[in-house]
mmCIF file of C-alpha atoms and ligand atoms in Angstrom:
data_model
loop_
_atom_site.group_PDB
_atom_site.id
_atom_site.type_symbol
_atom_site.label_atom_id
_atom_site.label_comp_id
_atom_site.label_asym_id
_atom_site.label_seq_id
_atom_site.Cartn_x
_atom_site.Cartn_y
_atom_site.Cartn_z
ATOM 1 C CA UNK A 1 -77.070 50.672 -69.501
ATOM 2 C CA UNK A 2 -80.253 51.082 -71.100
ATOM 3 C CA UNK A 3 -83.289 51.639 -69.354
ATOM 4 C CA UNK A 4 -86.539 50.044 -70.141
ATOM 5 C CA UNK A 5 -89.402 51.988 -71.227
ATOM 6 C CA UNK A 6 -92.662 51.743 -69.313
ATOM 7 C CA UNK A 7 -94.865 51.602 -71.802
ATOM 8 C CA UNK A 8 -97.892 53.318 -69.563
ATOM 9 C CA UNK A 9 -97.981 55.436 -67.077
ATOM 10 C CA UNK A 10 -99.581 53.364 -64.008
ATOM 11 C CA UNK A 11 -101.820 57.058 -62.171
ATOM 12 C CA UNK A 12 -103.787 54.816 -60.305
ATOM 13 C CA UNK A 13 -103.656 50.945 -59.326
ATOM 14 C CA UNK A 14 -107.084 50.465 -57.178
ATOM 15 C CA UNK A 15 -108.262 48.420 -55.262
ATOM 16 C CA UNK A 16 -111.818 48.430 -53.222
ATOM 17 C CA UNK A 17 -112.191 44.632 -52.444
ATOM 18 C CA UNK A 18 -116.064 44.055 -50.739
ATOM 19 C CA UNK A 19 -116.510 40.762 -49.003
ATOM 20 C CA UNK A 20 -113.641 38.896 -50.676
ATOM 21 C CA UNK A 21 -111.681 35.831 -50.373
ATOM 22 C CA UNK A 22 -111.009 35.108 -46.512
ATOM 23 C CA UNK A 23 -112.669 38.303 -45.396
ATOM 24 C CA UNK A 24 -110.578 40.926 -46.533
ATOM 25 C CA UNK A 25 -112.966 43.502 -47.093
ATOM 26 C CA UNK A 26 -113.465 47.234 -47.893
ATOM 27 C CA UNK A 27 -109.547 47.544 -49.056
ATOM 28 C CA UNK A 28 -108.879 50.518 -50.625
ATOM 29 C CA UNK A 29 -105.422 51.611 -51.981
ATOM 30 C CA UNK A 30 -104.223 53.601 -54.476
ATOM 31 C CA UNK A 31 -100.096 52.891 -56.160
ATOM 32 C CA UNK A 32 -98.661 55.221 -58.095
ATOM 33 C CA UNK A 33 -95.792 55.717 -59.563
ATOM 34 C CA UNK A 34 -92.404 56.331 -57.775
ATOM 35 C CA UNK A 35 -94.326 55.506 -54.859
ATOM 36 C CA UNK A 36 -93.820 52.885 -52.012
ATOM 37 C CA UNK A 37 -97.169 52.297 -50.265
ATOM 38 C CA UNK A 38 -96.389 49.374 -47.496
ATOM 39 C CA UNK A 39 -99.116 47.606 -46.201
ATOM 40 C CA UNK A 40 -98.359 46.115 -42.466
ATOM 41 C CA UNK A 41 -99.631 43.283 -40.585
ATOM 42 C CA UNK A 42 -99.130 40.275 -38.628
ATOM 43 C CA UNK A 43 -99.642 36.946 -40.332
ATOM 44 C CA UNK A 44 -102.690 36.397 -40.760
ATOM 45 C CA UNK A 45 -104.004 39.597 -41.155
ATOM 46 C CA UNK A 46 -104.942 39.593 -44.935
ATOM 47 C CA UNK A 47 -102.053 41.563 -46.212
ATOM 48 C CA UNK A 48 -100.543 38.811 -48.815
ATOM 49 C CA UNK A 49 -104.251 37.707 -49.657
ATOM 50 C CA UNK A 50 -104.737 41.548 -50.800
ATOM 51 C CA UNK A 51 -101.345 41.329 -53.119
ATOM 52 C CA UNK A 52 -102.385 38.351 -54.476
ATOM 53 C CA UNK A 53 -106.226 40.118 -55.205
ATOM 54 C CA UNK A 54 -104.142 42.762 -56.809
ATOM 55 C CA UNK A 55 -101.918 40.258 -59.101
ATOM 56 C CA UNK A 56 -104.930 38.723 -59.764
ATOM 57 C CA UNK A 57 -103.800 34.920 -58.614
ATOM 58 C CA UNK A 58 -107.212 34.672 -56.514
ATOM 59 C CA UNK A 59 -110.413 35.627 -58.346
ATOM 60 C CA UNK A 60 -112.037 38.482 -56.402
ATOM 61 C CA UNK A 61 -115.726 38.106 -55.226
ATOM 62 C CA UNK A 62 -116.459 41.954 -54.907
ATOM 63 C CA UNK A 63 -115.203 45.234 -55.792
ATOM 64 C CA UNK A 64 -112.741 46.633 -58.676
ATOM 65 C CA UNK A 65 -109.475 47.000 -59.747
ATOM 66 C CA UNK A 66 -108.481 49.741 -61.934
ATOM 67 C CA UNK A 67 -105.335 50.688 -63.858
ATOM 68 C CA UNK A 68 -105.240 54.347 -64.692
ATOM 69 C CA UNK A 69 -108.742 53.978 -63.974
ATOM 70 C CA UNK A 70 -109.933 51.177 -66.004
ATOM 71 C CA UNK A 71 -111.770 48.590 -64.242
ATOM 72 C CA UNK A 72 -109.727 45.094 -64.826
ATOM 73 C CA UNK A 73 -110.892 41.569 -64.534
ATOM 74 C CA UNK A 74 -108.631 39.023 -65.992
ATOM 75 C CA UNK A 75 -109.916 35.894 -67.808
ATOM 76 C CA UNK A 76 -108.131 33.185 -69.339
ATOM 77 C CA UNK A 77 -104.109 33.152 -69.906
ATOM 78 C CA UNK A 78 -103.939 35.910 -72.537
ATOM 79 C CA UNK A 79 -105.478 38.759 -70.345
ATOM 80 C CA UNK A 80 -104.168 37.230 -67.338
ATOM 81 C CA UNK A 81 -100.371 37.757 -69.045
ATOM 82 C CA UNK A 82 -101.276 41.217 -70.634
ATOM 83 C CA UNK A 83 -102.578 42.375 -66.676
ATOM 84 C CA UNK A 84 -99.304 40.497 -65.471
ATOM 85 C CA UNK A 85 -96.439 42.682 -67.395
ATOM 86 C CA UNK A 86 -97.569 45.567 -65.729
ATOM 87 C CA UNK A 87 -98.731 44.375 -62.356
ATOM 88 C CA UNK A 88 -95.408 41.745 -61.197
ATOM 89 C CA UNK A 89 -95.610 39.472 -57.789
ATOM 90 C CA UNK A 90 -92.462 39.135 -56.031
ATOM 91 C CA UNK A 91 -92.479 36.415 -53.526
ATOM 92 C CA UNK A 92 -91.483 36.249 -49.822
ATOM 93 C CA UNK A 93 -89.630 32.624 -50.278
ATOM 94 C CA UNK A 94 -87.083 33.057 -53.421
ATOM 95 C CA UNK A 95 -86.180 29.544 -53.397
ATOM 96 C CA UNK A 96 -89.311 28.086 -53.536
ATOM 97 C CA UNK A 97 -90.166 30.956 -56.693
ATOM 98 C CA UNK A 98 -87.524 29.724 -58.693
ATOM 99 C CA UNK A 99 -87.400 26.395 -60.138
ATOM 100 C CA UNK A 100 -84.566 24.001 -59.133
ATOM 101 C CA UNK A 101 -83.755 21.901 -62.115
ATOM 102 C CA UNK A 102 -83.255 25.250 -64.420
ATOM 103 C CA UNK A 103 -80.782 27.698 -64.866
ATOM 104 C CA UNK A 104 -81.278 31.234 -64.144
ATOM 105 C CA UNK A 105 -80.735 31.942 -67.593
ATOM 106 C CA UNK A 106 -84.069 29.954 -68.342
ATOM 107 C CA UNK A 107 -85.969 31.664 -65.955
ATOM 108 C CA UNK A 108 -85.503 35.200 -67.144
ATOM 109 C CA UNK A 109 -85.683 33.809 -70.989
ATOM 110 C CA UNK A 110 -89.207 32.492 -70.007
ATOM 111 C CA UNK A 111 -90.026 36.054 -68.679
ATOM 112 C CA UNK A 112 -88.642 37.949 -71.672
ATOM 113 C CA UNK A 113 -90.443 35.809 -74.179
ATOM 114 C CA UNK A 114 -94.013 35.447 -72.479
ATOM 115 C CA UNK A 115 -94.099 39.056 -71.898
ATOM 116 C CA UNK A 116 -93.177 39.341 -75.950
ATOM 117 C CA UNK A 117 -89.608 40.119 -76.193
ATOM 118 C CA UNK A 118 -88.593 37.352 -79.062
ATOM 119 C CA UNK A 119 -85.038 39.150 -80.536
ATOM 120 C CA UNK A 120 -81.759 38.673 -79.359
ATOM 121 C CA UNK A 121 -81.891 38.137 -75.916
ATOM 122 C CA UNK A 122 -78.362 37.981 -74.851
ATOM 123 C CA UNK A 123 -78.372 41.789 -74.237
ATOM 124 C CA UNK A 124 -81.822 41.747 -72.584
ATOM 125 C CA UNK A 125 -80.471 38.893 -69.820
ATOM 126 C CA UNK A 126 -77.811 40.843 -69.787
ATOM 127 C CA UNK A 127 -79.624 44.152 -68.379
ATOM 128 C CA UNK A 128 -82.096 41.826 -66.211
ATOM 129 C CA UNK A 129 -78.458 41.271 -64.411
ATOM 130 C CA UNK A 130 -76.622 44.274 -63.938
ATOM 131 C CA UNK A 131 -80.171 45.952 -63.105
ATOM 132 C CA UNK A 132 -80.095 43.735 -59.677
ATOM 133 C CA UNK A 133 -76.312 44.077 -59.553
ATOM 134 C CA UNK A 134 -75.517 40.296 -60.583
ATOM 135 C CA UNK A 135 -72.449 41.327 -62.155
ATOM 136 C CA UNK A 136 -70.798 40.342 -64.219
ATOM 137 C CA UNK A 137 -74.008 38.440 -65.465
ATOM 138 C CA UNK A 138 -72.009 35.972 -67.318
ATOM 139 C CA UNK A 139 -71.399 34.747 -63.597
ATOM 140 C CA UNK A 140 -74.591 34.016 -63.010
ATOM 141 C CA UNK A 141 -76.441 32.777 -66.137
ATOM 142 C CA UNK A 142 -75.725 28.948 -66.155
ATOM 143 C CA UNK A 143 -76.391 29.300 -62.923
ATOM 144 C CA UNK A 144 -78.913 26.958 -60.925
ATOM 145 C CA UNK A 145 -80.761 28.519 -57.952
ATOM 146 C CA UNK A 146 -79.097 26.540 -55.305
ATOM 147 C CA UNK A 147 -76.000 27.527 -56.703
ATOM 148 C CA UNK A 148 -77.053 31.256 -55.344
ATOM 149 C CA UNK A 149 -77.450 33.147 -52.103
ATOM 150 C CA UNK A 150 -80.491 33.549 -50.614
ATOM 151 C CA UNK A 151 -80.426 37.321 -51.039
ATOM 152 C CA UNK A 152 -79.103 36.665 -54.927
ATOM 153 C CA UNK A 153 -82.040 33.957 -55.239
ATOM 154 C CA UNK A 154 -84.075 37.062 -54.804
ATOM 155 C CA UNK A 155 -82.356 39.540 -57.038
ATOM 156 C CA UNK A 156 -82.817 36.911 -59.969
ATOM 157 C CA UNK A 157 -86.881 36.924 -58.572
ATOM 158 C CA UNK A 158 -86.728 40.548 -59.091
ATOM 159 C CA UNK A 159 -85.112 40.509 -62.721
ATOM 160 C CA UNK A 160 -87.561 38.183 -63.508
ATOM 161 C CA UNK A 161 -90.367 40.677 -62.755
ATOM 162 C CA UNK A 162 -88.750 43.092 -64.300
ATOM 163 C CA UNK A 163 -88.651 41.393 -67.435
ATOM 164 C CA UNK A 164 -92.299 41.582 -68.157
ATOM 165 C CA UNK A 165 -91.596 45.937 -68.156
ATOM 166 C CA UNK A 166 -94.635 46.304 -64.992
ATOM 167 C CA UNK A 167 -95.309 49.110 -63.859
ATOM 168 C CA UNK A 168 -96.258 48.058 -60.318
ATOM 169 C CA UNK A 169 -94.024 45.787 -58.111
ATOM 170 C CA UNK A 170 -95.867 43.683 -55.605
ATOM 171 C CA UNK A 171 -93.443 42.541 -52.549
ATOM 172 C CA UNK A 172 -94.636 39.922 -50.157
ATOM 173 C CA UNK A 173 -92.320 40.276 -47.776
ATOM 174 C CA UNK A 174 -89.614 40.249 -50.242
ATOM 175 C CA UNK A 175 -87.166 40.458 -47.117
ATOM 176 C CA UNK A 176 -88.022 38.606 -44.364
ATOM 177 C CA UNK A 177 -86.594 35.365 -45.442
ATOM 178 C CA UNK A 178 -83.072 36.450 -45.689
ATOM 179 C CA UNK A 179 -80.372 37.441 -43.078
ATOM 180 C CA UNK A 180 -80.576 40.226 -41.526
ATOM 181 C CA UNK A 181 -77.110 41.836 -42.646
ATOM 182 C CA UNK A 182 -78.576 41.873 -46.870
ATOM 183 C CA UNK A 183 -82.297 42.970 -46.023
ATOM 184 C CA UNK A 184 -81.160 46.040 -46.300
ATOM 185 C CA UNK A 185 -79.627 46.190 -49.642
ATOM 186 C CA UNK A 186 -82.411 44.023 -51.360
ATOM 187 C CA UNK A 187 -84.651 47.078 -49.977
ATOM 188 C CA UNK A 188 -82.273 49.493 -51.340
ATOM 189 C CA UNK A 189 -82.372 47.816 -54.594
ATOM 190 C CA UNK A 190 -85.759 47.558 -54.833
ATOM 191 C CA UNK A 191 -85.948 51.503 -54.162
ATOM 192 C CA UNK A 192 -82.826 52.531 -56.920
ATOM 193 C CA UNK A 193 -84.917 50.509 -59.194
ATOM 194 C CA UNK A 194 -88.337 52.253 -58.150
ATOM 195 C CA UNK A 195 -86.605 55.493 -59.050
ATOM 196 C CA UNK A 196 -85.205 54.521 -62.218
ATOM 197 C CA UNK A 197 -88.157 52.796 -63.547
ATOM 198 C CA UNK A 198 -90.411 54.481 -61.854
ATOM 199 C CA UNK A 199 -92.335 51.716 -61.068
ATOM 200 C CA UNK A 200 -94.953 51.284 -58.194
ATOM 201 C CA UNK A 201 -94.255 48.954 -55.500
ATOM 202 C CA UNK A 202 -96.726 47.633 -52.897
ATOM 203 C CA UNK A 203 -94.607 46.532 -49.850
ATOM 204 C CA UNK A 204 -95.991 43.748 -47.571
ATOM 205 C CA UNK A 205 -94.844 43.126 -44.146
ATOM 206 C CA UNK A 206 -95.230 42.869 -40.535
ATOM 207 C CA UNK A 207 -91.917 44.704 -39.885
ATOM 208 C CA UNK A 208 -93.046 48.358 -39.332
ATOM 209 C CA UNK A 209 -89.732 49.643 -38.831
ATOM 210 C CA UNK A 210 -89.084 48.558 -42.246
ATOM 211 C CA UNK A 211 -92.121 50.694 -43.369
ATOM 212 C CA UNK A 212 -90.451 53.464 -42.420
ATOM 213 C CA UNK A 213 -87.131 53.206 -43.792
ATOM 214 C CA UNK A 214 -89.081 51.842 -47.534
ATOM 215 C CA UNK A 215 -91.902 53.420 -47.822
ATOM 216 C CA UNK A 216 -93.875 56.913 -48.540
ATOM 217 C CA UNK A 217 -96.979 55.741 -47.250
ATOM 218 C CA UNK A 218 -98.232 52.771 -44.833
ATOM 219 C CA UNK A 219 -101.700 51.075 -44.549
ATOM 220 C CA UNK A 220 -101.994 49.058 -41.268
ATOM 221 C CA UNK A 221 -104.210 46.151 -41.729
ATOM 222 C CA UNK A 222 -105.771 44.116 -38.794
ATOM 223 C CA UNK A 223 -108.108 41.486 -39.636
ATOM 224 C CA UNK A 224 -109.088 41.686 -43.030
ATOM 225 C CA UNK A 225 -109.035 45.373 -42.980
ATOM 226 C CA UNK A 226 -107.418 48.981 -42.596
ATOM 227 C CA UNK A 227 -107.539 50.157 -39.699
ATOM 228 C CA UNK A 228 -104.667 53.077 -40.367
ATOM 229 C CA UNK A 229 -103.008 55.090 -43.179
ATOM 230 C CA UNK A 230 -100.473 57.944 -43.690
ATOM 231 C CA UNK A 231 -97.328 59.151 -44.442
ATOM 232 C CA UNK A 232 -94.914 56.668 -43.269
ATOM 233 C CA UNK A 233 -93.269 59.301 -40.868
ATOM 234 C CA UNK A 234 -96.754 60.131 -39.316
ATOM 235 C CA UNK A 235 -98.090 56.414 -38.929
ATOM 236 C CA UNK A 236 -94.932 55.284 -37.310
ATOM 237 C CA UNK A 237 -94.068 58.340 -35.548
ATOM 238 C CA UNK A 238 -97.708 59.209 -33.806
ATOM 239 C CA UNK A 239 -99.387 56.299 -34.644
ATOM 240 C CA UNK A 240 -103.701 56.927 -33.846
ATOM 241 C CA UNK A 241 -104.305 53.143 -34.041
ATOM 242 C CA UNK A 242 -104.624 51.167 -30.634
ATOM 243 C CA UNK A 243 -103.189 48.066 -32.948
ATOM 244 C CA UNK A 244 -100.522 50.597 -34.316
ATOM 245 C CA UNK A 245 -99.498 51.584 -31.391
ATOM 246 C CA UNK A 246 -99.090 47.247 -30.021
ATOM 247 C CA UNK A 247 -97.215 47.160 -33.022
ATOM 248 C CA UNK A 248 -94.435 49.283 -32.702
ATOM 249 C CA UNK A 249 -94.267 48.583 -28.850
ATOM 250 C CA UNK A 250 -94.509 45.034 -29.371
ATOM 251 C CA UNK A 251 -91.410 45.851 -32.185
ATOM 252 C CA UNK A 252 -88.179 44.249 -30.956
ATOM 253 C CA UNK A 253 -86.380 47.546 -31.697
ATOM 254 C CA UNK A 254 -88.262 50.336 -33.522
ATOM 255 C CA UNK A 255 -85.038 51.835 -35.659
ATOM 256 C CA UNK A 256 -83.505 48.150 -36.739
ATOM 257 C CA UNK A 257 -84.556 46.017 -39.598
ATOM 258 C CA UNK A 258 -85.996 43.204 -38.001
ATOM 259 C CA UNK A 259 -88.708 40.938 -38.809
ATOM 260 C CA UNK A 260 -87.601 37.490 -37.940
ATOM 261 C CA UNK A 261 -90.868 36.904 -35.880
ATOM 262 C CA UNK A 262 -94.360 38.471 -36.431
ATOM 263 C CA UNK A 263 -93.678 41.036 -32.972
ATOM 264 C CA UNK A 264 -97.544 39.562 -31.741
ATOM 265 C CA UNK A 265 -96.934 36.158 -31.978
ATOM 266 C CA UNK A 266 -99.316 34.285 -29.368
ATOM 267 C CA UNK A 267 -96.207 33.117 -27.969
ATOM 268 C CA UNK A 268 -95.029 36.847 -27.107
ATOM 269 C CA UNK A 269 -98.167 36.940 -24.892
ATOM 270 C CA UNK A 270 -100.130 39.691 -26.535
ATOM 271 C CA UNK A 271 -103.082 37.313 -28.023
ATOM 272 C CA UNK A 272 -103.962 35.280 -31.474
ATOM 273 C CA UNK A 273 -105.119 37.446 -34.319
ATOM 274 C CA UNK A 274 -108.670 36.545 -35.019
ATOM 275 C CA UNK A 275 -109.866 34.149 -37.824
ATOM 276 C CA UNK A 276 -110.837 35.566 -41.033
ATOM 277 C CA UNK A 277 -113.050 33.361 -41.412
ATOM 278 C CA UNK A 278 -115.462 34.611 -38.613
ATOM 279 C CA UNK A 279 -114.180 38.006 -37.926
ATOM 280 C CA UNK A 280 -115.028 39.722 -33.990
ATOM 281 C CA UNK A 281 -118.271 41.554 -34.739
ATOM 282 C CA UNK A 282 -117.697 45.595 -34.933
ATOM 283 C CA UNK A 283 -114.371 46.308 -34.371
ATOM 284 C CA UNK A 284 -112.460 43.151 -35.207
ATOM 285 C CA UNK A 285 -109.496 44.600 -33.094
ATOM 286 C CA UNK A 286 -112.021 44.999 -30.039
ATOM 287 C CA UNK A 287 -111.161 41.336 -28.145
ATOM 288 C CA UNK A 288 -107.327 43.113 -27.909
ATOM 289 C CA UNK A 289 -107.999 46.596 -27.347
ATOM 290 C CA UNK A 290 -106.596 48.261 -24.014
ATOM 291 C CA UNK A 291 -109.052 51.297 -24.690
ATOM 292 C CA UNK A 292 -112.210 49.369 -26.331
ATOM 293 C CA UNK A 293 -115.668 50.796 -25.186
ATOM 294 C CA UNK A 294 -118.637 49.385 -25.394
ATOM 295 C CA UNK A 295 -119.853 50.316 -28.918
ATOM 296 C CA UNK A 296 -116.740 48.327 -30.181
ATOM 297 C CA UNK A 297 -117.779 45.775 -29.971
ATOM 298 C CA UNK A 298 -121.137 46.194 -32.178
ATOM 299 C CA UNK A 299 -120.370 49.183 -34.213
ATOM 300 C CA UNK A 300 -117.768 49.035 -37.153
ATOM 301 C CA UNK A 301 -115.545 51.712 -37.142
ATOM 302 C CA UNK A 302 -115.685 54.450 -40.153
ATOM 303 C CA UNK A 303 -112.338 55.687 -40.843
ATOM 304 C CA UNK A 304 -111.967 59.220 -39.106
ATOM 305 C CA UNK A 305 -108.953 62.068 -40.075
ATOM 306 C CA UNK A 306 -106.712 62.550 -36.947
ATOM 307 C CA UNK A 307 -106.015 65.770 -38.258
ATOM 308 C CA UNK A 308 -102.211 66.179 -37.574
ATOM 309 C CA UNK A 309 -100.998 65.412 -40.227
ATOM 310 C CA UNK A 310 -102.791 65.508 -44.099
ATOM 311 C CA UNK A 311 -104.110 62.229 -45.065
ATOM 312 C CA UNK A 312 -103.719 60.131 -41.955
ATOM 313 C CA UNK A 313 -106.859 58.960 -40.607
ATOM 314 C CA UNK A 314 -107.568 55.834 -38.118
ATOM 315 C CA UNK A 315 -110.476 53.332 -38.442
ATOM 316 C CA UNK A 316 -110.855 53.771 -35.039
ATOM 317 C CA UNK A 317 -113.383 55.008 -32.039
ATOM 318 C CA UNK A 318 -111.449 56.931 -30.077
ATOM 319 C CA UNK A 319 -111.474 59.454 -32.876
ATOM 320 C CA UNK A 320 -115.053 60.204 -32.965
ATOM 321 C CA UNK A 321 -115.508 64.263 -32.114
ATOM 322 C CA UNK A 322 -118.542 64.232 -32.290
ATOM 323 C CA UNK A 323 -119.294 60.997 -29.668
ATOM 324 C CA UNK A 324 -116.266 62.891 -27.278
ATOM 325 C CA UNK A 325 -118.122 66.129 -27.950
HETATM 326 FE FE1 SF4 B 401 -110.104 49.843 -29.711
HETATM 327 FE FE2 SF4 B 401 -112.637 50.605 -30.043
HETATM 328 FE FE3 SF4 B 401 -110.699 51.818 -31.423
HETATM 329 FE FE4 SF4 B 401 -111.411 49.311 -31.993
HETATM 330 S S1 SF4 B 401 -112.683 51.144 -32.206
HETATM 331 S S2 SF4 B 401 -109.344 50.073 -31.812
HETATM 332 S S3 SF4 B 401 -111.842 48.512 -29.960
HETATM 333 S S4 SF4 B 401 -110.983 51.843 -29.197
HETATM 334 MG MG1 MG B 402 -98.131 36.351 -45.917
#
């Protein structure tokens, strides 16, 4: 099969969000390519409002984005679709992303042609098919969603991105919706495709465990923000993070693909995640926190290194030298 070519090289996809929509605030991440960077948190916690920043759906009131360093602000349809065939959303809910009275031929025709492919497009569908393993795609064309799976619902989601040629995948929980036993292969799709395209994928979720099977690196966010970051194998493995650390105890089962439930429901006993909307002063995990002191609750944590590992650092007290020293 042929492979697509990228057209640019995505170095940097970044994000430093100050004081926008719903109070996520002072998000900074960096994609590149051939890189998963997962970005964990209960519901609630920001995470799809930041993917959505980073698509560009919501209009940002602070901060940049930049592709390959170039500051972007889409405006108007023209922009918005140049910005959207290298940065593509896919959604948590593949049903409700796909259109019920059309075929699945006329969804991936759309994305061809917006994104400028006007030829033949027989062999283009074509590709978009066997790329997700619809095979043979002659199957599946005159298809209508409901005639599909969930998990093949979401394959034809992710053909559809990948018609515009991005360069950066965004995933809202492109998983949790579907059983348990095909999780894993739409993951493992998603990451044979991330090698061959080398794209970029953001990976949202509130299943850590999957974090650490997908990803290279995770951001834990609480609240609006990060309050953790790392290698995947660090953050999950000696996590620095009081929250981190509810998280993966609060996980049903640390080395299985879960995520049915957000693992800190209220109903699980461990407390509601705060409102966005009026965030805990200082540190917004401090209402939760088995080891808060009393600065916590007035002082807003700087990120700090932890030191054992390069790169991970904790937004987080306890990690002060110089207040311990
Ligand atoms: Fe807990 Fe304080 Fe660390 Fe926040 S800064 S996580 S309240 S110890
Ligand atoms: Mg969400």
């Amino acid at each position: 099969t042929k492979h697509f070519p990228v057209r640019r090289a995505l170095r940097q996809l970044f994000s430093k969000q100050r004081s926008a929509v719903h109070a996520v605030d002072d998000v900074h991440l960096t994609l590149r390519r051939g890189h998963v960077v997962a970005l964990v948190g209960e519901s609630g916690s920001g995470k799809s409002t930041v993917a959505r920043l980073l698509a560009q759906l919501y209009p940002r009131t602070g901060g940049d984005i930049r592709l390959h360093g170039a500051s972007t602000t889409v405006h108007g349809g023209r922009q918005f679709r140049r910005y959207a065939s290298r940065v593509q959303m896919i959604f948590q809910d593949p049903f409700a992303s796909l259109n019920p009275v059309h075929t699945i031929r006329y969804h991936l025709t759309r994305a061809l042609r917006v994104h400028g492919n006007n030829g033949d497009l027989e062999p283009a569908l074509h590709d978009l098919l066997n790329r997700v393993s619809l095979t043979p795609p002659e199957r599946y064309l005159d298809k209508f969603p409901h005639e599909l799976s969930g998990g093949q619902r979401q394959r034809v989601a992710i053909a559809r991105a990948l018609g515009a040629r991005p360069e950066a995948l965004l995933a809202d929980e492109p998983v949790s919706m579907l059983d348990v036993s095909i999780r894993l292969g739409v993951l493992n799709l998603l990451r044979d495709l991330k090698e061959r395209l080398n794209l970029a994928i953001l990976y949202i979720t509130h299943d850590i465990a999957s974090a650490r099977y997908f990803a290279d690196q995770t951001l834990v966010m609480y609240a609006g923000r990060m309050v953790e970051g790392g290698d995947s194998e660090t953050v999950t493995q000696t996590p620095a993070h009081p929250y981190t650390r509810l998280l993966i105890d609060s996980a049903p089962d640390p080395d299985r693909l879960t995520g049915d439930v957000d693992p800190l429901d209220e109903d699980r006993g461990n407390g509601e995640p705060p409102s966005l909307i009026n965030p805990p002063s200082g540190c917004r995990f401090h209402p939760r926190c088995p080891t808060a002191m009393p600065r916590c609750s007035t002082d807003l944590p700087v990120r700090l290194e932890i030191g054992d590992a390069p790169g991970h650092w904790a937004a987080c007290w306890l990690y002060d030298r110089e207040a311990v020293s």
